[in-house]
PDB file of C-alpha atoms in Angstrom:
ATOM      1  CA  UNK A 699     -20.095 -22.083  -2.331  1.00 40.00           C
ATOM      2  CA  UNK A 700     -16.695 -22.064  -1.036  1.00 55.00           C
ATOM      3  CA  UNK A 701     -15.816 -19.926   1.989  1.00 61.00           C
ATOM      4  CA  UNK A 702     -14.412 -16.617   1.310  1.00 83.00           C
ATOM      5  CA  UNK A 703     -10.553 -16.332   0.686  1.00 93.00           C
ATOM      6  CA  UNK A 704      -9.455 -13.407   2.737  1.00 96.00           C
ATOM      7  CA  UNK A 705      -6.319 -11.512   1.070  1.00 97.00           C
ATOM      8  CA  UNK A 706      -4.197  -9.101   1.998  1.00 98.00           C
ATOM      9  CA  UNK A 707      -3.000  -6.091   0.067  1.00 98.00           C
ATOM     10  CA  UNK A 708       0.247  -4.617   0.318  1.00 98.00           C
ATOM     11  CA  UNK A 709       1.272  -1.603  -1.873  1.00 97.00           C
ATOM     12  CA  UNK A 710       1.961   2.301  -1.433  1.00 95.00           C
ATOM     13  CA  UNK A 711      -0.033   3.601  -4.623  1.00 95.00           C
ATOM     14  CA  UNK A 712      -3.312   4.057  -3.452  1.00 95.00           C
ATOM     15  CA  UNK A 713      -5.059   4.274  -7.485  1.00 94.00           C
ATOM     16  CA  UNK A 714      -3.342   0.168  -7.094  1.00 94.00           C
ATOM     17  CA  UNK A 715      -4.827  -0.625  -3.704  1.00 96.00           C
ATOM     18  CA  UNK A 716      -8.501   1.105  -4.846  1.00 97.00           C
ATOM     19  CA  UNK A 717      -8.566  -0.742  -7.825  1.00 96.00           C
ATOM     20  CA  UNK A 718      -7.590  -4.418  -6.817  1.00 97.00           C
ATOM     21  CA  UNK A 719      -9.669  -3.798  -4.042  1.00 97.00           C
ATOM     22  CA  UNK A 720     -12.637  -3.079  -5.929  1.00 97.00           C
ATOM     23  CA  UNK A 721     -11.888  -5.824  -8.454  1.00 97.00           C
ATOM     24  CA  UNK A 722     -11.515  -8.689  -5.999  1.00 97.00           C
ATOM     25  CA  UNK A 723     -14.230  -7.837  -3.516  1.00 96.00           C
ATOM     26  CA  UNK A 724     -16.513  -8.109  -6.878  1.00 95.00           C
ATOM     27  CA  UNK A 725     -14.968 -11.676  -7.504  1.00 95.00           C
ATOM     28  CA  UNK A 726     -15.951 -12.427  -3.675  1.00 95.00           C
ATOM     29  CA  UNK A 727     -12.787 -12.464  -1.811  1.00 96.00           C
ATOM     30  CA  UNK A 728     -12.550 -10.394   1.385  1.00 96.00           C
ATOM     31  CA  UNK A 729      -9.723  -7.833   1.409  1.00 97.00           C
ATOM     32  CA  UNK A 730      -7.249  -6.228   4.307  1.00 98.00           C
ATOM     33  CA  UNK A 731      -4.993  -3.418   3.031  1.00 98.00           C
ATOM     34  CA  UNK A 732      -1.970  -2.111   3.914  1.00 98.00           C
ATOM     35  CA  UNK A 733       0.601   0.956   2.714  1.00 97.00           C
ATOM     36  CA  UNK A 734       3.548  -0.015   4.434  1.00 97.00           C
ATOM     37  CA  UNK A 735       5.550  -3.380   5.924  1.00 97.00           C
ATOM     38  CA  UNK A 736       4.666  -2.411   9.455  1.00 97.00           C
ATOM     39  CA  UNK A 737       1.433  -2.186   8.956  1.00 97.00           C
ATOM     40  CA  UNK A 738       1.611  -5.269   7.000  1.00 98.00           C
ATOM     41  CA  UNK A 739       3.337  -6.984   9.843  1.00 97.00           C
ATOM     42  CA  UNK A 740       0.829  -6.238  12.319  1.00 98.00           C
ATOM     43  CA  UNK A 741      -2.460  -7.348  10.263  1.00 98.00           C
ATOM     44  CA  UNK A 742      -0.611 -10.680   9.549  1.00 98.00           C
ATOM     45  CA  UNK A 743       0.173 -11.156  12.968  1.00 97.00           C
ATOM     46  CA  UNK A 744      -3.179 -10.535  13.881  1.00 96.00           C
ATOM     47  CA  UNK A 745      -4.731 -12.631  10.983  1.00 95.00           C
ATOM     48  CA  UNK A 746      -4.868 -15.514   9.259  1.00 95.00           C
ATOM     49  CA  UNK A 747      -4.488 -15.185   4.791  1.00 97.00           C
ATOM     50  CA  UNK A 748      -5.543 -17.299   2.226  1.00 96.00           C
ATOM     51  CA  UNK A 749      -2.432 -15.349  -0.035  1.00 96.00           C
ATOM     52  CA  UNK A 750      -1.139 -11.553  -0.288  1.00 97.00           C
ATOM     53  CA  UNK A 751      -0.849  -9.464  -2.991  1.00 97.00           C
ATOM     54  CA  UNK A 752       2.537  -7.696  -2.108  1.00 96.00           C
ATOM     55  CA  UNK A 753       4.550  -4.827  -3.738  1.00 94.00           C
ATOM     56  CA  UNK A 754       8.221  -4.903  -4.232  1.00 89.00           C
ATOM     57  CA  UNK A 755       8.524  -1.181  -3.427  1.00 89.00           C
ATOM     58  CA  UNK A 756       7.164   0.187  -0.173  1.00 92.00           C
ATOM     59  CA  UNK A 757       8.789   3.115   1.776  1.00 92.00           C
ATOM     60  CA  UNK A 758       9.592   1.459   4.624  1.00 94.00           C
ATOM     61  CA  UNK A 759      11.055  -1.987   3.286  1.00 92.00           C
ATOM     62  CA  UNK A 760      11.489  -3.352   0.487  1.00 89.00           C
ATOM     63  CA  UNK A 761       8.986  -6.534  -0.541  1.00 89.00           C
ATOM     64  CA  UNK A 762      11.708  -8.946  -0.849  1.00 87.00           C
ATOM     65  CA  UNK A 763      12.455  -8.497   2.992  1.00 92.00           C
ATOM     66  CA  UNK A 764       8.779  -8.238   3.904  1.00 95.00           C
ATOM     67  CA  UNK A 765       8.316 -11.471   2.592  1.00 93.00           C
ATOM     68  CA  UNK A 766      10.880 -13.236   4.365  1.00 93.00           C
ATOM     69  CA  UNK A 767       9.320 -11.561   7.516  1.00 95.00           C
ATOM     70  CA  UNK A 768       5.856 -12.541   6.917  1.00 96.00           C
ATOM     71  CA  UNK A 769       7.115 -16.553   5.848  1.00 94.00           C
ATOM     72  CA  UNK A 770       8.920 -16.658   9.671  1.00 95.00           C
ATOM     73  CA  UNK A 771       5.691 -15.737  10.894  1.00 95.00           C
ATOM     74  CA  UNK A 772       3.432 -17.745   9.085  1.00 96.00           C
ATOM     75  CA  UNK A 773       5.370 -20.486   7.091  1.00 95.00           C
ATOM     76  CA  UNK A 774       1.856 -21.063   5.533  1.00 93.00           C
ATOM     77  CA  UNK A 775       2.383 -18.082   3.146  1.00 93.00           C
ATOM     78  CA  UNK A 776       5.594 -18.959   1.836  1.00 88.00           C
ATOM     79  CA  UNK A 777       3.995 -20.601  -1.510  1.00 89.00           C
ATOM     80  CA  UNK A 778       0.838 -17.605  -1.604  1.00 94.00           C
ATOM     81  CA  UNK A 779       2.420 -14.303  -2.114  1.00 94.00           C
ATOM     82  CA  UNK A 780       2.241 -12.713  -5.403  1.00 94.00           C
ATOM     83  CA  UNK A 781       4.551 -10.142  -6.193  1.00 91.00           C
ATOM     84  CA  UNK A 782       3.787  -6.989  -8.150  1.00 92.00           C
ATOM     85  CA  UNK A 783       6.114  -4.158  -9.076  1.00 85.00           C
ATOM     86  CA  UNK A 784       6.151  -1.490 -11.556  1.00 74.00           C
ATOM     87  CA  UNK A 785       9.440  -1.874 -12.274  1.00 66.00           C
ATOM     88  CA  UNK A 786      10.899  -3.416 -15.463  1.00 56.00           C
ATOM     89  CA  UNK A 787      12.842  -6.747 -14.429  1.00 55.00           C
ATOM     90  CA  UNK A 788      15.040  -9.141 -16.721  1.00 50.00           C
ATOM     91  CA  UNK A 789      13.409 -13.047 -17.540  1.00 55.00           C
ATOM     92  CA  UNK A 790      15.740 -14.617 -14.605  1.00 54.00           C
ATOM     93  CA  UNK A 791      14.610 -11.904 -11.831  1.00 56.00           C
ATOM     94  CA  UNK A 792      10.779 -12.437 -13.001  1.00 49.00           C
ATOM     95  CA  UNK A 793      11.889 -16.611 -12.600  1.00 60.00           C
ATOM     96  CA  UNK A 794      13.640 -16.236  -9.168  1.00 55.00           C
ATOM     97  CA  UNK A 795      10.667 -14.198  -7.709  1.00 58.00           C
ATOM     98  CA  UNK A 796       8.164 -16.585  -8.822  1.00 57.00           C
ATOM     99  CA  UNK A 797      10.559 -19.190  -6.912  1.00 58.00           C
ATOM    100  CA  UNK A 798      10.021 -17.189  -4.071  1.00 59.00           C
ATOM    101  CA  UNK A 799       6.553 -17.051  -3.768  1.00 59.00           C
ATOM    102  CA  UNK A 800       3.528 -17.868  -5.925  1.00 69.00           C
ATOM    103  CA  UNK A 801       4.418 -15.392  -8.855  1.00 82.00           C
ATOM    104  CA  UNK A 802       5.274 -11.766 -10.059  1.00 83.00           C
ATOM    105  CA  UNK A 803       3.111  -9.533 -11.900  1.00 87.00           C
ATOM    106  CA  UNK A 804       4.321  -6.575 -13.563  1.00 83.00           C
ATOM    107  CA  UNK A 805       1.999  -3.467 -13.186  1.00 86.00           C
ATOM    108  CA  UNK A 806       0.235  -1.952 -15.182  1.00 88.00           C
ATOM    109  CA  UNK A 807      -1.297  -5.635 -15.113  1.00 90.00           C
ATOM    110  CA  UNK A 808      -4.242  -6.486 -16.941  1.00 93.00           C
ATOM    111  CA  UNK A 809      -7.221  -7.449 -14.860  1.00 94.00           C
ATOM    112  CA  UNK A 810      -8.032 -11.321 -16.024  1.00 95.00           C
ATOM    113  CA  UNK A 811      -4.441 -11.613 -15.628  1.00 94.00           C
ATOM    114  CA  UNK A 812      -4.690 -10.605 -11.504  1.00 96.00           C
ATOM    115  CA  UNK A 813      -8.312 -12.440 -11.350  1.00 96.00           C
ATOM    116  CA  UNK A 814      -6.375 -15.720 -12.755  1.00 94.00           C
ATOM    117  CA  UNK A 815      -3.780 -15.306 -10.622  1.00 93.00           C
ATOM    118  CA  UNK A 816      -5.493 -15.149  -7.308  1.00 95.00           C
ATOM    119  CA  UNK A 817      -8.043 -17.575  -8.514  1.00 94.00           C
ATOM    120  CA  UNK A 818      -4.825 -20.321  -8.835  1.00 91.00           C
ATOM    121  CA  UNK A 819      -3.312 -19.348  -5.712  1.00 92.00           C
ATOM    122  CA  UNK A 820      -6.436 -19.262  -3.760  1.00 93.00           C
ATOM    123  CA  UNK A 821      -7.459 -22.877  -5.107  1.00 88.00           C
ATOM    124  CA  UNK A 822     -10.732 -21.425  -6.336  1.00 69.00           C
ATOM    125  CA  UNK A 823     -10.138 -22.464  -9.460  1.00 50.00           C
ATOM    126  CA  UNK A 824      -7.928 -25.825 -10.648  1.00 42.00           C
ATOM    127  CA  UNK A 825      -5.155 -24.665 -12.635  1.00 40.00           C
ATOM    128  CA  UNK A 826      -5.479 -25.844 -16.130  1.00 39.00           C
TER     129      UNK A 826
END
């Protein structure tokens, strides 16, 4: 068995960050959350990701910013951070955000949807 992906978590809605949690610990990956880009900053410092799971809109920043943060500090990421927002985005914004990471999901997303994601991302799974 492969060794376990560890992600981080980055929204403000904690219903989001309880329920991703739950759902990917169950698939076997180990999860680090954070509610804010600050606190975001400082667990990437301090740790090494297999990918984050990052929100668009946090209080403090805004995920499009975080991200370019996080990518100075570790370049590694700059292909593994999915995007998720609950805000309704035109076909070219959904494109250019999957150009700047590893993909956008829109929330409410469905479950298999997230699982796939991370799975692809992670290289747990080949991509079909």
């Amino acid at each position: 068995m492969p060794p376990t992906a560890k992600i981080l978590l980055v929204d403000d809605d904690e219903t989001v960050l309880e329920l991703v949690r739950e759902t990917l610990q169950g698939c076997g990956y180990a999860i680090d959350t954070a509610t804010n880009s600050q606190e975001a900053m400082a667990r990437v410092k301090q740790q090494d990701y297999a990918m984050i799971i990052l929100d668009l809109l946090l209080p403090d920043m805004n995920g499009f910013l975080l991200s370019q943060e996080i990518k100075r500090i570790r370049p590694a990421l700059a292909e593994r951070i999915l995007f998720i927002s609950g805000i309704l985005f035109g076909q070219s914004t959904v494109e250019h955000l999957g150009s700047m990471g590893a993909g956008f999901l829109s929330k409410p997303f469905r479950i298999d949807s997230l699982i796939e994601a991370v799975d692809k991302i992670t290289n747990r799974r080949a991509a079909p």
